[in-house]
C-alpha cells in the first residue's frame, strides 16, 4: 500500500471527475470510492511519518473568501501529507468582490501552475463558476448556504466508522437548516447511502421545500430524539440570516440544544456530531461535546483523510486526462482549400 501511495496517482474506473463541487451530483458508488480511499489515508495519518509522495510537484491553492479554521488547515495539511506544495490565499476586507474580478483573481493564480484550487465563497455557485473558467481542478470548500461536500463526506465517514454502516440508520440534523451548507451536503450523502434523515429546528429555520430532498421535517427535538442513531448539531448561521428568526439564543438552546438531560433520553449509543465551530451552551453543552458519545474531534481527524482522498482522486483523474491528450492522434485543423 505504501508503494502505491508514493507513486503518482492514476485514474480509477470508479472516479472520473476533475472537480468536487457538491454531493448532489455524486452517485452512492462515487461517495463509497472516496470513503474507501480515505481508509488508506487514515492509516497514513496514524503513522509517525505521516507523509506519502503521491502528489510531489503538484500545487494546491486555498482560495478562501470566508473565515475558516478547520477546513483550510485540513486541506493544507492534507496536501502536505501528499507531498504537494500548498499556497494559502486569504482574502481579507471586502475590496475583492464577485464577477470578473473573482474570475480574474483565480485565473492569475492558476497561471502560476496551480493543479487544484480549493475555494470557499459566500456566493452559492462560486466554485462552479471557477470550474467553468479554469483548467485546474476545483474543490468546493463551502459556497454560501449551498454545499460543503468534504464536510458531508467526513460526516458520513465518521458515522460509518463508528456505527459500521450508514444504511438503515436514523440521523437527525438539528438547527439552522435554512442557512446551512453542511445540512445540504449531509442530506445528499446520507440519503444516497440509505439513511433516514430527519431535519429539525424552529419553523423559521427549516424551509418546507427541503422535503424535496427526501427528508422528514420535525420542529420538536424531544419528539424525535429517542429514534435517532446520530445527532448532527448545526450551528445557527447568524452571518447568513436576517434578525428575528427566533426569540432568543437562550430559548433556542432550551428547545434545540443537546444537553445531558436530553442525552439521557436518547439511545445509549447515540453518536453526537457537530461540524464546528461549536458554540458551547447553545447547540451543545460542554458535558455532551466532550462526553463519550461525542465524535466531534474524530470528525476533524477523519476530515483530513477525506481531503487527502479527494485530492488524490482528482489529481489521478487529471493525470489520466493529460495522458489521454498526449496519446490522442493529432487532428488536422486547417482545411486545405
Ligand atoms: C461549517 C461551515 O463553514 O460551513 N464549518 C466547517 O466547515 N467546519 C459550519 C459552520 O460554520 O457552522
Short mmCIF file of C-alpha atoms and ligand atoms in Angstrom, two decimals:
data_model
loop_
_atom_site.label_atom_id
_atom_site.label_comp_id
_atom_site.label_asym_id
_atom_site.label_seq_id
_atom_site.Cartn_x
_atom_site.Cartn_y
_atom_site.Cartn_z
CA UNK A 1 0.00 0.00 0.00
CA UNK A 2 2.84 2.36 0.88
CA UNK A 3 4.39 1.97 -2.55
CA UNK A 4 1.08 2.63 -4.28
CA UNK A 5 0.51 5.87 -2.36
CA UNK A 6 4.05 7.05 -3.01
CA UNK A 7 3.62 6.75 -6.77
CA UNK A 8 1.81 9.45 -8.79
CA UNK A 9 -1.94 8.80 -8.66
CA UNK A 10 -3.60 7.10 -11.60
CA UNK A 11 -7.23 7.27 -12.56
CA UNK A 12 -9.54 4.61 -11.23
CA UNK A 13 -12.58 3.49 -13.25
CA UNK A 14 -14.79 4.34 -10.26
CA UNK A 15 -13.70 8.01 -10.24
CA UNK A 16 -13.79 10.09 -13.42
CA UNK A 17 -14.37 13.60 -12.10
CA UNK A 18 -11.98 16.50 -12.33
CA UNK A 19 -13.83 18.67 -9.77
CA UNK A 20 -15.66 18.16 -6.49
CA UNK A 21 -18.37 20.82 -6.49
CA UNK A 22 -21.11 19.15 -4.44
CA UNK A 23 -22.57 15.84 -3.34
CA UNK A 24 -25.89 16.31 -5.13
CA UNK A 25 -24.46 15.03 -8.42
CA UNK A 26 -22.39 12.20 -6.96
CA UNK A 27 -23.61 8.60 -7.03
CA UNK A 28 -23.54 6.36 -3.97
CA UNK A 29 -20.72 4.41 -5.67
CA UNK A 30 -18.63 7.57 -6.11
CA UNK A 31 -19.15 8.51 -2.46
CA UNK A 32 -18.08 4.98 -1.45
CA UNK A 33 -14.97 5.30 -3.63
CA UNK A 34 -13.92 8.40 -1.66
CA UNK A 35 -14.67 6.75 1.70
CA UNK A 36 -12.64 3.64 0.82
CA UNK A 37 -9.70 5.78 -0.34
CA UNK A 38 -9.94 7.71 2.94
CA UNK A 39 -9.35 4.40 4.79
CA UNK A 40 -5.88 4.24 3.18
CA UNK A 41 -5.09 7.80 4.20
CA UNK A 42 -6.40 7.40 7.73
CA UNK A 43 -3.79 4.68 8.07
CA UNK A 44 -1.11 7.08 6.74
CA UNK A 45 -2.22 9.70 9.30
CA UNK A 46 -1.69 7.16 12.10
CA UNK A 47 1.97 6.58 11.17
CA UNK A 48 4.71 8.55 12.92
CA UNK A 49 5.89 9.64 9.46
CA UNK A 50 2.57 10.98 8.16
CA UNK A 51 3.57 11.53 4.58
CA UNK A 52 3.42 9.87 1.18
CA UNK A 53 4.94 11.08 -2.08
CA UNK A 54 1.84 10.78 -4.29
CA UNK A 55 1.40 14.48 -5.17
CA UNK A 56 5.06 15.54 -5.32
CA UNK A 57 5.36 18.52 -7.65
CA UNK A 58 1.63 19.35 -7.63
CA UNK A 59 0.36 22.68 -6.33
CA UNK A 60 -2.77 23.04 -4.20
CA UNK A 61 -4.07 26.56 -3.58
CA UNK A 62 -6.57 27.56 -0.90
CA UNK A 63 -8.70 30.48 -2.09
CA UNK A 64 -10.84 31.44 0.89
CA UNK A 65 -13.18 34.42 0.76
CA UNK A 66 -14.79 33.47 4.11
CA UNK A 67 -13.30 32.66 7.53
CA UNK A 68 -12.26 29.09 8.26
CA UNK A 69 -10.33 27.22 10.94
CA UNK A 70 -10.80 23.51 10.31
CA UNK A 71 -11.42 23.32 6.59
CA UNK A 72 -8.49 25.45 5.45
CA UNK A 73 -5.99 23.90 7.85
CA UNK A 74 -7.26 20.45 6.98
CA UNK A 75 -6.86 21.00 3.22
CA UNK A 76 -3.36 22.47 3.70
CA UNK A 77 -2.26 19.59 5.85
CA UNK A 78 -3.89 17.04 3.56
CA UNK A 79 -1.99 18.46 0.57
CA UNK A 80 1.29 18.48 2.51
CA UNK A 81 0.82 14.89 3.67
CA UNK A 82 0.57 14.02 -0.01
CA UNK A 83 3.81 16.00 -0.66
CA UNK A 84 2.10 18.71 -2.75
CA UNK A 85 3.16 22.37 -2.48
CA UNK A 86 0.45 24.49 -0.86
CA UNK A 87 -0.37 28.16 -1.04
CA UNK A 88 -2.90 29.95 1.15
CA UNK A 89 -4.61 32.91 -0.44
CA UNK A 90 -6.82 34.59 2.14
CA UNK A 91 -8.99 37.45 1.04
CA UNK A 92 -9.45 39.87 3.88
CA UNK A 93 -11.59 43.00 3.69
CA UNK A 94 -14.22 43.48 1.04
CA UNK A 95 -12.41 45.08 -1.91
CA UNK A 96 -12.26 41.82 -3.85
CA UNK A 97 -15.81 41.13 -4.93
CA UNK A 98 -17.55 38.81 -7.36
CA UNK A 99 -17.93 38.79 -11.11
CA UNK A 100 -14.96 39.43 -13.35
CA UNK A 101 -12.56 40.31 -10.58
CA UNK A 102 -13.21 36.99 -8.85
CA UNK A 103 -12.56 35.01 -12.02
CA UNK A 104 -9.59 37.22 -12.86
CA UNK A 105 -8.03 36.65 -9.43
CA UNK A 106 -8.43 32.91 -9.83
CA UNK A 107 -7.08 32.94 -13.39
CA UNK A 108 -3.98 34.82 -12.32
CA UNK A 109 -3.36 32.40 -9.50
CA UNK A 110 -3.92 29.47 -11.82
CA UNK A 111 -1.32 30.89 -14.20
CA UNK A 112 1.29 30.19 -11.53
CA UNK A 113 0.84 26.48 -12.13
CA UNK A 114 -1.92 25.54 -9.70
CA UNK A 115 -3.27 21.98 -10.07
CA UNK A 116 -6.09 22.13 -7.53
CA UNK A 117 -7.94 25.20 -6.27
CA UNK A 118 -9.87 24.83 -3.02
CA UNK A 119 -12.50 27.57 -2.92
CA UNK A 120 -14.71 28.95 -0.16
CA UNK A 121 -17.04 31.80 -1.03
CA UNK A 122 -20.21 33.37 0.34
CA UNK A 123 -21.96 33.11 -3.05
CA UNK A 124 -23.63 29.82 -3.93
CA UNK A 125 -22.21 28.56 -7.22
CA UNK A 126 -18.88 30.44 -6.99
CA UNK A 127 -16.79 27.24 -7.28
CA UNK A 128 -18.94 26.08 -10.22
CA UNK A 129 -18.20 29.34 -11.98
CA UNK A 130 -14.47 28.84 -11.47
CA UNK A 131 -14.69 25.27 -12.74
CA UNK A 132 -16.09 26.65 -16.00
CA UNK A 133 -13.28 29.19 -16.39
CA UNK A 134 -10.20 27.33 -15.19
CA UNK A 135 -8.32 24.27 -16.34
CA UNK A 136 -7.26 23.17 -12.88
CA UNK A 137 -9.39 21.06 -10.56
CA UNK A 138 -11.77 22.95 -8.29
CA UNK A 139 -12.94 21.77 -4.86
CA UNK A 140 -15.87 23.46 -3.17
CA UNK A 141 -14.92 24.19 0.44
CA UNK A 142 -18.29 25.85 1.13
CA UNK A 143 -20.36 28.09 -1.14
CA UNK A 144 -22.84 30.22 0.79
CA UNK A 145 -25.71 28.12 2.11
CA UNK A 146 -25.43 25.70 -0.82
CA UNK A 147 -22.94 22.84 -0.28
CA UNK A 148 -19.84 21.86 1.67
CA UNK A 149 -19.08 18.48 0.12
CA UNK A 150 -15.99 17.46 2.11
CA UNK A 151 -17.87 18.18 5.35
CA UNK A 152 -20.75 15.96 4.19
CA UNK A 153 -18.25 13.24 3.28
CA UNK A 154 -16.39 13.40 6.57
CA UNK A 155 -19.68 13.27 8.48
CA UNK A 156 -20.88 10.10 6.72
CA UNK A 157 -17.37 8.65 7.03
CA UNK A 158 -17.41 9.27 10.80
CA UNK A 159 -20.85 7.65 11.05
CA UNK A 160 -19.72 4.65 9.00
CA UNK A 161 -16.58 4.15 11.06
CA UNK A 162 -18.38 4.50 14.34
CA UNK A 163 -21.58 2.55 13.56
CA UNK A 164 -20.22 0.18 10.92
CA UNK A 165 -22.83 1.33 8.39
CA UNK A 166 -24.91 4.28 7.24
CA UNK A 167 -27.83 2.48 5.55
CA UNK A 168 -30.81 1.99 7.82
CA UNK A 169 -29.71 4.50 10.47
CA UNK A 170 -31.89 7.44 11.50
CA UNK A 171 -29.93 10.69 11.50
CA UNK A 172 -31.21 13.97 12.95
CA UNK A 173 -29.86 17.23 11.56
CA UNK A 174 -30.70 19.75 14.24
CA UNK A 175 -30.64 23.54 13.96
CA UNK A 176 -30.40 26.12 11.22
CA UNK A 177 -31.27 24.02 8.19
CA UNK A 178 -32.20 27.04 6.07
CA UNK A 179 -28.76 28.63 6.07
CA UNK A 180 -26.56 25.57 6.38
CA UNK A 181 -24.46 24.20 3.52
CA UNK A 182 -23.46 21.39 5.87
CA UNK A 183 -27.12 20.37 6.11
CA UNK A 184 -27.47 20.14 2.32
CA UNK A 185 -24.30 18.13 1.77
CA UNK A 186 -25.23 15.83 4.68
CA UNK A 187 -28.70 15.28 3.25
CA UNK A 188 -27.33 14.31 -0.18
CA UNK A 189 -24.70 11.94 1.22
CA UNK A 190 -26.91 10.34 3.85
CA UNK A 191 -29.93 9.74 1.61
CA UNK A 192 -27.72 8.31 -1.17
CA UNK A 193 -26.17 5.89 1.30
CA UNK A 194 -29.59 4.78 2.55
CA UNK A 195 -30.03 6.60 5.88
CA UNK A 196 -33.33 8.05 7.08
CA UNK A 197 -32.86 11.78 7.65
CA UNK A 198 -34.99 13.97 9.92
CA UNK A 199 -34.26 17.70 9.87
CA UNK A 200 -35.37 19.57 12.97
CA UNK A 201 -35.33 23.22 14.00
CA UNK A 202 -37.58 26.24 14.56
CA UNK A 203 -40.07 26.67 11.66
CA UNK A 204 -38.27 29.88 10.63
CA UNK A 205 -35.04 27.93 10.13
CA UNK A 206 -36.45 24.90 8.29
CA UNK A 207 -37.75 25.60 4.78
CA UNK A 208 -40.69 23.26 3.95
CA UNK A 209 -39.23 22.77 0.44
CA UNK A 210 -36.31 20.82 1.96
CA UNK A 211 -38.69 17.81 1.94
CA UNK A 212 -38.00 17.51 -1.78
CA UNK A 213 -34.50 16.32 -0.92
CA UNK A 214 -36.00 13.18 0.63
CA UNK A 215 -36.02 14.15 4.31
CA UNK A 216 -38.65 14.34 7.04
CA UNK A 217 -39.27 17.57 8.94
CA UNK A 218 -39.78 17.97 12.69
CA UNK A 219 -39.96 21.04 14.89
CA UNK A 220 -39.77 19.41 18.32
CA UNK A 221 -36.38 17.89 19.09
CA UNK A 222 -37.73 15.98 22.10
CA UNK A 223 -40.29 14.15 19.95
CA UNK A 224 -37.72 12.69 17.55
CA UNK A 225 -34.77 12.28 19.93
CA UNK A 226 -35.46 8.66 21.06
CA UNK A 227 -35.44 7.46 17.43
CA UNK A 228 -32.09 8.94 16.49
CA UNK A 229 -28.91 6.90 15.98
CA UNK A 230 -26.95 10.03 15.10
CA UNK A 231 -27.50 13.67 16.08
CA UNK A 232 -25.66 16.26 13.99
CA UNK A 233 -25.83 19.65 15.70
CA UNK A 234 -25.62 22.52 13.24
CA UNK A 235 -24.60 26.00 14.26
CA UNK A 236 -27.06 28.86 13.92
CA UNK A 237 -25.60 30.74 10.94
CA UNK A 238 -26.12 34.31 12.18
CA UNK A 239 -23.89 35.66 9.43
CA UNK A 240 -26.33 34.40 6.76
CA UNK A 241 -29.68 35.30 8.28
CA UNK A 242 -31.72 38.36 8.94
CA UNK A 243 -32.55 39.21 12.53
CA UNK A 244 -35.60 37.95 14.41
CA UNK A 245 -35.84 34.38 13.15
CA UNK A 246 -36.17 33.13 16.72
CA UNK A 247 -36.83 34.93 20.01
CA UNK A 248 -33.51 34.40 21.84
CA UNK A 249 -30.39 32.25 22.00
CA UNK A 250 -31.50 31.13 25.44
CA UNK A 251 -34.80 29.85 24.13
CA UNK A 252 -33.11 28.20 21.13
CA UNK A 253 -30.72 26.37 23.48
CA UNK A 254 -33.61 25.23 25.68
CA UNK A 255 -35.55 23.77 22.73
CA UNK A 256 -32.81 22.54 20.37
CA UNK A 257 -29.59 22.34 22.38
CA UNK A 258 -28.14 18.92 23.23
CA UNK A 259 -27.55 18.72 26.97
CA UNK A 260 -27.06 15.85 29.41
CA UNK A 261 -30.78 15.64 30.20
CA UNK A 262 -31.57 15.08 26.55
CA UNK A 263 -28.67 12.67 26.22
CA UNK A 264 -30.30 10.51 28.91
CA UNK A 265 -33.47 10.28 26.82
CA UNK A 266 -31.56 9.37 23.65
CA UNK A 267 -30.37 5.89 22.62
CA UNK A 268 -27.43 4.74 24.78
CA UNK A 269 -25.13 4.60 21.78
CA UNK A 270 -26.34 7.78 20.08
CA UNK A 271 -23.50 9.41 18.14
CA UNK A 272 -23.11 13.16 18.60
CA UNK A 273 -21.62 15.14 15.70
CA UNK A 274 -21.07 18.85 15.07
CA UNK A 275 -19.19 20.37 12.15
CA UNK A 276 -17.71 23.14 14.29
CA UNK A 277 -17.22 25.81 15.28
CA UNK A 278 -19.37 24.80 18.25
CA UNK A 279 -20.98 27.40 20.46
CA UNK A 280 -20.83 25.68 23.81
CA UNK A 281 -24.08 26.16 25.69
CA UNK A 282 -26.06 26.95 22.53
CA UNK A 283 -26.30 23.92 20.22
CA UNK A 284 -24.41 21.62 22.60
CA UNK A 285 -23.32 21.77 26.24
CA UNK A 286 -19.67 21.09 27.22
CA UNK A 287 -20.54 17.78 29.03
CA UNK A 288 -22.06 16.42 25.82
CA UNK A 289 -19.46 17.87 23.43
CA UNK A 290 -16.63 16.38 25.49
CA UNK A 291 -18.50 13.25 26.59
CA UNK A 292 -18.29 9.61 25.47
CA UNK A 293 -21.00 9.83 22.80
CA UNK A 294 -19.31 12.73 21.03
CA UNK A 295 -17.27 12.13 17.86
CA UNK A 296 -16.64 15.83 17.27
CA UNK A 297 -12.85 15.55 17.29
CA UNK A 298 -12.89 12.28 15.33
CA UNK A 299 -14.71 14.23 12.64
CA UNK A 300 -11.72 16.55 12.39
CA UNK A 301 -9.26 13.65 12.20
CA UNK A 302 -11.40 11.86 9.61
CA UNK A 303 -11.77 15.08 7.62
CA UNK A 304 -8.07 15.13 6.90
CA UNK A 305 -8.19 11.59 5.47
CA UNK A 306 -11.26 12.50 3.38
CA UNK A 307 -9.50 15.57 1.95
CA UNK A 308 -6.38 13.55 1.15
CA UNK A 309 -8.60 11.03 -0.66
CA UNK A 310 -10.35 13.77 -2.66
CA UNK A 311 -7.08 15.48 -3.66
CA UNK A 312 -5.60 12.12 -4.64
CA UNK A 313 -8.59 11.05 -6.76
CA UNK A 314 -8.90 14.41 -8.56
CA UNK A 315 -5.17 14.50 -9.36
CA UNK A 316 -5.33 10.91 -10.60
CA UNK A 317 -8.12 11.85 -12.97
CA UNK A 318 -6.16 14.87 -14.23
CA UNK A 319 -3.11 12.70 -14.92
CA UNK A 320 -5.27 10.32 -16.90
CA UNK A 321 -6.78 13.19 -18.93
CA UNK A 322 -3.34 14.58 -19.65
CA UNK A 323 -2.07 11.19 -20.74
CA UNK A 324 -5.11 10.67 -22.96
CA UNK A 325 -4.47 14.06 -24.63
CA UNK A 326 -0.81 13.25 -25.20
CA UNK A 327 -1.69 9.90 -26.77
CA UNK A 328 -4.52 11.30 -28.91
CA UNK A 329 -3.72 11.39 -32.64
CA UNK A 330 -3.01 14.93 -33.90
CA UNK A 331 -6.10 16.20 -35.65
CA UNK A 332 -5.91 18.15 -38.90
CA UNK A 333 -7.41 21.52 -38.02
CA UNK A 334 -6.56 23.62 -41.11
CA UNK A 335 -8.74 22.93 -44.10
CA UNK A 336 -6.84 22.85 -47.37
CA UNK A 337 -8.71 24.89 -49.96
C1 LIG B 1 -19.03 24.92 8.67
C2 LIG B 1 -19.04 25.89 7.51
O1 LIG B 1 -18.20 26.76 7.42
O2 LIG B 1 -19.92 25.74 6.72
N1 LIG B 1 -17.83 24.80 9.34
C3 LIG B 1 -16.88 23.96 8.86
O3 LIG B 1 -16.51 24.00 7.71
N2 LIG B 1 -16.39 23.03 9.72
C4 LIG B 1 -20.17 25.06 9.57
C5 LIG B 1 -20.36 26.35 10.31
O4 LIG B 1 -19.71 27.35 10.08
O5 LIG B 1 -21.25 26.34 11.16
#
